[in-house]
Short mmCIF file of C-alpha atoms in Angstrom, two decimals:
data_model
loop_
_atom_site.label_atom_id
_atom_site.label_comp_id
_atom_site.label_asym_id
_atom_site.label_seq_id
_atom_site.Cartn_x
_atom_site.Cartn_y
_atom_site.Cartn_z
CA UNK A 1 120.99 -13.31 106.99
CA UNK A 2 120.99 -13.41 103.18
CA UNK A 3 124.41 -13.38 101.53
CA UNK A 4 125.05 -11.70 98.20
CA UNK A 5 124.24 -14.00 95.29
CA UNK A 6 124.21 -13.74 91.51
CA UNK A 7 120.41 -14.01 91.67
CA UNK A 8 118.87 -10.74 90.44
CA UNK A 9 116.23 -9.36 92.77
CA UNK A 10 115.56 -6.40 90.43
CA UNK A 11 115.56 -6.63 86.62
CA UNK A 12 115.20 -3.63 84.31
CA UNK A 13 115.08 -4.12 80.54
CA UNK A 14 114.85 -1.51 77.78
CA UNK A 15 113.80 1.31 80.12
CA UNK A 16 112.85 4.59 78.45
CA UNK A 17 112.03 7.73 80.43
CA UNK A 18 111.25 11.01 78.70
CA UNK A 19 110.06 14.35 80.01
CA UNK A 20 108.83 16.49 77.15
CA UNK A 21 111.60 16.53 74.57
CA UNK A 22 114.27 15.42 77.04
CA UNK A 23 115.20 11.75 77.00
CA UNK A 24 116.65 10.70 80.34
CA UNK A 25 116.92 6.92 79.87
CA UNK A 26 116.94 5.19 76.50
CA UNK A 27 117.12 1.40 76.45
CA UNK A 28 118.54 1.12 79.97
CA UNK A 29 119.22 -2.39 81.31
CA UNK A 30 120.05 -3.17 84.94
CA UNK A 31 120.16 -6.12 87.32
CA UNK A 32 120.48 -5.77 91.09
CA UNK A 33 121.70 -8.87 92.92
CA UNK A 34 120.14 -10.16 96.10
CA UNK A 35 122.14 -9.13 99.16
CA UNK A 36 124.34 -6.49 97.54
CA UNK A 37 124.74 -2.76 98.11
CA UNK A 38 124.48 -1.14 94.68
CA UNK A 39 125.53 2.49 94.43
CA UNK A 40 123.94 4.52 91.62
CA UNK A 41 125.84 7.59 90.44
CA UNK A 42 125.75 9.96 87.50
CA UNK A 43 125.91 13.58 86.51
CA UNK A 44 123.15 16.08 87.19
CA UNK A 45 120.14 15.39 85.00
CA UNK A 46 121.05 11.77 84.22
CA UNK A 47 117.99 10.51 86.06
CA UNK A 48 119.34 8.79 89.16
CA UNK A 49 116.31 9.58 91.32
CA UNK A 50 114.03 9.04 88.30
CA UNK A 51 115.40 5.51 88.00
CA UNK A 52 114.74 4.82 91.69
CA UNK A 53 111.21 6.23 91.49
CA UNK A 54 110.51 4.21 88.35
CA UNK A 55 111.65 0.95 89.93
CA UNK A 56 109.36 1.48 92.95
CA UNK A 57 106.42 2.43 90.73
CA UNK A 58 106.24 6.15 91.47
CA UNK A 59 107.11 7.09 87.88
CA UNK A 60 105.50 5.50 84.84
CA UNK A 61 108.11 4.83 82.13
CA UNK A 62 107.44 5.42 78.47
CA UNK A 63 108.74 1.94 77.65
CA UNK A 64 110.55 -0.94 79.24
CA UNK A 65 110.08 -3.86 81.59
CA UNK A 66 110.77 -3.83 85.34
CA UNK A 67 110.64 -6.86 87.64
CA UNK A 68 111.10 -6.84 91.41
CA UNK A 69 110.97 -10.25 93.12
CA UNK A 70 109.94 -11.59 89.72
CA UNK A 71 106.83 -9.38 89.64
CA UNK A 72 106.10 -6.94 86.80
CA UNK A 73 106.09 -3.51 88.46
CA UNK A 74 104.84 -1.61 85.40
CA UNK A 75 101.76 -3.71 84.68
CA UNK A 76 100.65 -4.83 88.15
CA UNK A 77 97.37 -3.71 89.69
CA UNK A 78 97.01 -1.75 92.95
CA UNK A 79 96.47 -4.84 95.10
CA UNK A 80 99.59 -6.54 93.80
CA UNK A 81 101.55 -3.32 94.23
CA UNK A 82 100.54 -3.03 97.89
CA UNK A 83 101.71 -6.59 98.49
CA UNK A 84 105.03 -5.80 96.84
CA UNK A 85 105.47 -2.55 98.79
CA UNK A 86 105.51 -4.56 102.02
CA UNK A 87 108.78 -6.09 100.87
CA UNK A 88 110.70 -2.87 100.30
CA UNK A 89 111.35 0.39 102.13
CA UNK A 90 112.28 3.80 100.73
CA UNK A 91 114.29 6.64 102.26
CA UNK A 92 113.89 9.78 100.18
CA UNK A 93 116.52 12.50 100.13
CA UNK A 94 114.71 14.86 102.49
CA UNK A 95 113.53 12.05 104.76
CA UNK A 96 109.88 12.80 103.84
CA UNK A 97 108.84 12.76 107.48
CA UNK A 98 105.48 14.23 108.46
CA UNK A 99 106.30 17.32 110.49
CA UNK A 100 103.08 17.10 112.52
CA UNK A 101 103.82 13.54 113.70
CA UNK A 102 106.38 12.35 116.22
CA UNK A 103 109.18 10.06 115.07
CA UNK A 104 107.33 7.04 116.48
CA UNK A 105 104.12 8.06 114.71
CA UNK A 106 106.05 8.48 111.45
CA UNK A 107 107.46 4.98 111.80
CA UNK A 108 103.95 3.64 112.39
CA UNK A 109 102.57 5.13 109.14
CA UNK A 110 103.43 2.11 106.93
CA UNK A 111 102.21 -0.24 109.66
CA UNK A 112 98.82 1.49 109.61
CA UNK A 113 98.72 1.45 105.81
CA UNK A 114 99.43 -2.25 105.40
CA UNK A 115 98.26 -4.01 108.56
CA UNK A 116 95.63 -3.94 111.24
CA UNK A 117 97.32 -4.31 114.61
CA UNK A 118 96.89 -3.03 118.16
CA UNK A 119 98.32 0.39 118.94
CA UNK A 120 100.48 -1.10 121.68
CA UNK A 121 102.13 -3.45 119.21
CA UNK A 122 102.78 -0.60 116.77
CA UNK A 123 104.37 1.41 119.58
CA UNK A 124 106.62 -1.54 120.42
CA UNK A 125 107.67 -1.94 116.79
CA UNK A 126 108.38 1.79 116.48
CA UNK A 127 110.53 1.70 119.63
CA UNK A 128 112.43 -1.29 118.23
CA UNK A 129 113.15 0.52 114.95
CA UNK A 130 114.28 3.65 116.82
CA UNK A 131 116.90 1.56 118.59
CA UNK A 132 117.79 -0.35 115.42
CA UNK A 133 118.98 2.81 113.63
CA UNK A 134 120.93 4.07 116.62
CA UNK A 135 118.61 6.83 117.81
CA UNK A 136 118.26 7.51 121.55
CA UNK A 137 115.21 6.01 123.21
CA UNK A 138 113.47 9.36 123.70
CA UNK A 139 113.78 10.26 120.00
CA UNK A 140 110.50 8.49 119.30
CA UNK A 141 108.62 11.13 121.29
CA UNK A 142 110.15 14.05 119.40
CA UNK A 143 108.99 15.83 116.26
CA UNK A 144 111.24 16.01 113.18
CA UNK A 145 111.95 19.72 113.76
CA UNK A 146 113.51 18.83 117.11
CA UNK A 147 116.10 16.53 115.52
CA UNK A 148 119.43 17.23 113.85
CA UNK A 149 119.83 16.47 110.15
CA UNK A 150 121.59 13.20 110.88
CA UNK A 151 118.91 12.12 113.33
CA UNK A 152 116.17 12.92 110.81
CA UNK A 153 117.93 10.69 108.26
CA UNK A 154 117.99 7.89 110.81
CA UNK A 155 114.33 8.45 111.63
CA UNK A 156 113.48 8.23 107.94
CA UNK A 157 115.48 5.03 107.71
CA UNK A 158 113.63 3.63 110.73
CA UNK A 159 110.36 4.22 108.90
CA UNK A 160 111.76 2.57 105.76
CA UNK A 161 112.55 -0.48 107.91
CA UNK A 162 109.17 -0.57 109.64
CA UNK A 163 107.84 -3.51 107.60
CA UNK A 164 111.07 -5.56 107.80
CA UNK A 165 111.77 -5.14 104.07
CA UNK A 166 114.08 -7.21 101.92
CA UNK A 167 115.14 -4.23 99.78
CA UNK A 168 115.89 -0.69 100.94
CA UNK A 169 115.98 2.15 98.41
CA UNK A 170 118.06 5.14 99.55
CA UNK A 171 117.99 8.47 97.69
CA UNK A 172 121.07 10.54 98.59
CA UNK A 173 121.14 9.29 102.20
CA UNK A 174 124.22 11.32 103.22
CA UNK A 175 123.28 14.57 101.43
CA UNK A 176 123.48 17.53 103.79
CA UNK A 177 125.39 15.62 106.47
CA UNK A 178 128.81 16.60 107.76
CA UNK A 179 131.63 14.09 107.07
CA UNK A 180 131.42 12.52 110.53
CA UNK A 181 127.64 12.05 110.40
CA UNK A 182 127.90 10.75 106.81
CA UNK A 183 130.52 8.21 107.86
CA UNK A 184 128.35 7.10 110.77
CA UNK A 185 125.40 6.64 108.41
CA UNK A 186 127.53 4.59 106.02
CA UNK A 187 128.53 2.28 108.87
CA UNK A 188 124.89 1.97 109.91
CA UNK A 189 123.86 0.89 106.40
CA UNK A 190 126.73 -1.58 106.22
CA UNK A 191 125.86 -3.09 109.61
CA UNK A 192 122.13 -3.31 108.82
CA UNK A 193 122.87 -4.96 105.49
CA UNK A 194 125.02 -7.55 107.24
CA UNK A 195 122.66 -8.23 110.15
CA UNK A 196 119.34 -8.13 108.28
CA UNK A 197 120.43 -9.50 104.92
CA UNK A 198 119.21 -6.41 103.09
CA UNK A 199 119.60 -5.58 99.43
CA UNK A 200 120.41 -1.87 99.17
CA UNK A 201 119.78 0.32 96.10
CA UNK A 202 121.52 3.61 96.90
CA UNK A 203 121.51 6.76 94.78
CA UNK A 204 124.41 8.94 95.90
CA UNK A 205 126.89 11.67 95.00
CA UNK A 206 129.13 10.66 97.88
CA UNK A 207 132.33 9.02 96.67
CA UNK A 208 133.28 8.11 100.22
CA UNK A 209 130.06 6.08 100.51
CA UNK A 210 130.87 4.22 97.30
CA UNK A 211 134.26 3.15 98.58
CA UNK A 212 133.00 2.41 102.09
CA UNK A 213 129.96 0.21 101.56
CA UNK A 214 129.12 -0.52 97.91
CA UNK A 215 129.66 -3.96 96.41
CA UNK A 216 129.06 -2.67 92.88
CA UNK A 217 128.44 0.73 91.29
CA UNK A 218 126.02 1.62 88.49
CA UNK A 219 127.04 4.71 86.52
CA UNK A 220 124.44 6.55 84.45
CA UNK A 221 126.04 7.83 81.25
CA UNK A 222 124.76 8.39 77.70
CA UNK A 223 121.15 7.61 78.76
CA UNK A 224 122.18 4.08 79.74
CA UNK A 225 123.98 2.49 82.67
CA UNK A 226 127.33 0.79 83.24
CA UNK A 227 127.55 -1.58 86.20
CA UNK A 228 130.73 -2.94 87.72
CA UNK A 229 133.03 -3.00 90.70
CA UNK A 230 134.92 0.10 91.71
CA UNK A 231 138.13 -1.38 90.29
CA UNK A 232 136.42 -1.86 86.94
CA UNK A 233 135.15 1.71 86.89
CA UNK A 234 138.58 3.05 87.86
CA UNK A 235 139.93 1.43 84.68
CA UNK A 236 137.05 2.66 82.49
CA UNK A 237 138.15 5.13 79.80
CA UNK A 238 134.74 6.78 79.34
CA UNK A 239 135.42 10.54 79.69
CA UNK A 240 132.76 11.23 82.33
CA UNK A 241 133.54 8.12 84.38
CA UNK A 242 137.25 8.90 84.29
CA UNK A 243 136.64 12.51 85.34
CA UNK A 244 134.32 11.37 88.13
CA UNK A 245 136.68 8.84 89.68
CA UNK A 246 140.03 10.44 88.84
CA UNK A 247 139.25 14.15 89.13
CA UNK A 248 140.16 16.26 92.18
CA UNK A 249 137.25 14.97 94.26
CA UNK A 250 137.91 11.44 93.08
CA UNK A 251 141.49 11.59 94.31
CA UNK A 252 140.24 12.80 97.69
CA UNK A 253 138.00 9.74 97.98
CA UNK A 254 140.67 7.32 96.73
CA UNK A 255 143.83 8.46 98.49
CA UNK A 256 146.07 5.59 97.44
CA UNK A 257 146.00 6.88 93.86
CA UNK A 258 147.84 9.91 92.49
CA UNK A 259 149.82 10.68 95.63
CA UNK A 260 152.56 12.12 93.44
CA UNK A 261 150.10 14.37 91.61
CA UNK A 262 148.78 15.75 94.88
CA UNK A 263 152.28 16.39 96.20
CA UNK A 264 153.25 18.17 92.99
CA UNK A 265 150.08 20.26 93.04
CA UNK A 266 150.75 21.27 96.62
CA UNK A 267 154.20 22.64 95.72
CA UNK A 268 157.23 22.67 97.99
CA UNK A 269 156.68 22.28 101.69
CA UNK A 270 156.54 25.61 103.53
CA UNK A 271 159.54 26.66 105.59
CA UNK A 272 159.14 26.10 109.33
CA UNK A 273 158.03 29.14 111.29
CA UNK A 274 160.08 29.67 114.47
CA UNK A 275 158.17 29.75 117.72
CA UNK A 276 158.08 33.14 119.50
CA UNK A 277 160.21 33.51 122.62
CA UNK A 278 158.46 33.00 125.94
CA UNK A 279 157.07 36.10 127.66
CA UNK A 280 159.19 37.91 130.21
CA UNK A 281 158.27 38.23 133.83
CA UNK A 282 155.01 40.14 134.21
CA UNK A 283 153.54 38.54 131.10
CA UNK A 284 155.08 41.00 128.57
CA UNK A 285 156.68 39.85 125.33
CA UNK A 286 160.26 41.05 124.70
CA UNK A 287 160.74 43.88 122.21
CA UNK A 288 161.66 42.88 118.65
CA UNK A 289 165.36 43.08 117.80
#
């Protein structure tokens, strides 16, 4: 199990991403430490998913330097990229499962892409990953359409873990989940990080996830990024960061703050409502006075 260290496993320097006339990132610098859970947040259009896709080589930046495991992601050839892809797994927001394949077959896709191994061994690995993410044993035989939203997220995570990666990239992993399922998924990520020594790069809008499992948080603002602990961000006076962490939804996710504000906003407590008298014999309620 790898513990969190100061050693950066991902380095981004001077990143520039533009789409037409819109500049999303301009001179962005970021380091992700080995063994940490880094939450990435920002307003709509700030390029959270673009940053993730750029780091894993799915988006070509206009400028900048990106290293993962000390390897240059931007300049590497296809062979080197395939070698690097064996060391990370990606869970996209919609799960990106193939609807025509069973869960087990979906998990086996990266195994087929990167290795030559007997079908029986692939089946055993798929079954192991199904159990690892907390899915029932028979889930491997089902198709994605037969699963709930939370189970599909877990199936997508199982596929992301198929190659025993060192880094897992998660794009909005709790989006679309009810609070209970989202909390269960947070605990799963936390437990997997602890037991497998994972480094987790997580794009999210979910404040509860930030407070539950993230070691540090990277906030995309002004085409750049600010990285720190939650306590540091809570003291940040940047207008967007302050609104994000101290606004109405921020207070809901950080209940120990602003209790007085919430009580004042709620107004005086309502007067107690007396209980109705019990019914008379025969099940009828007495007439009003």
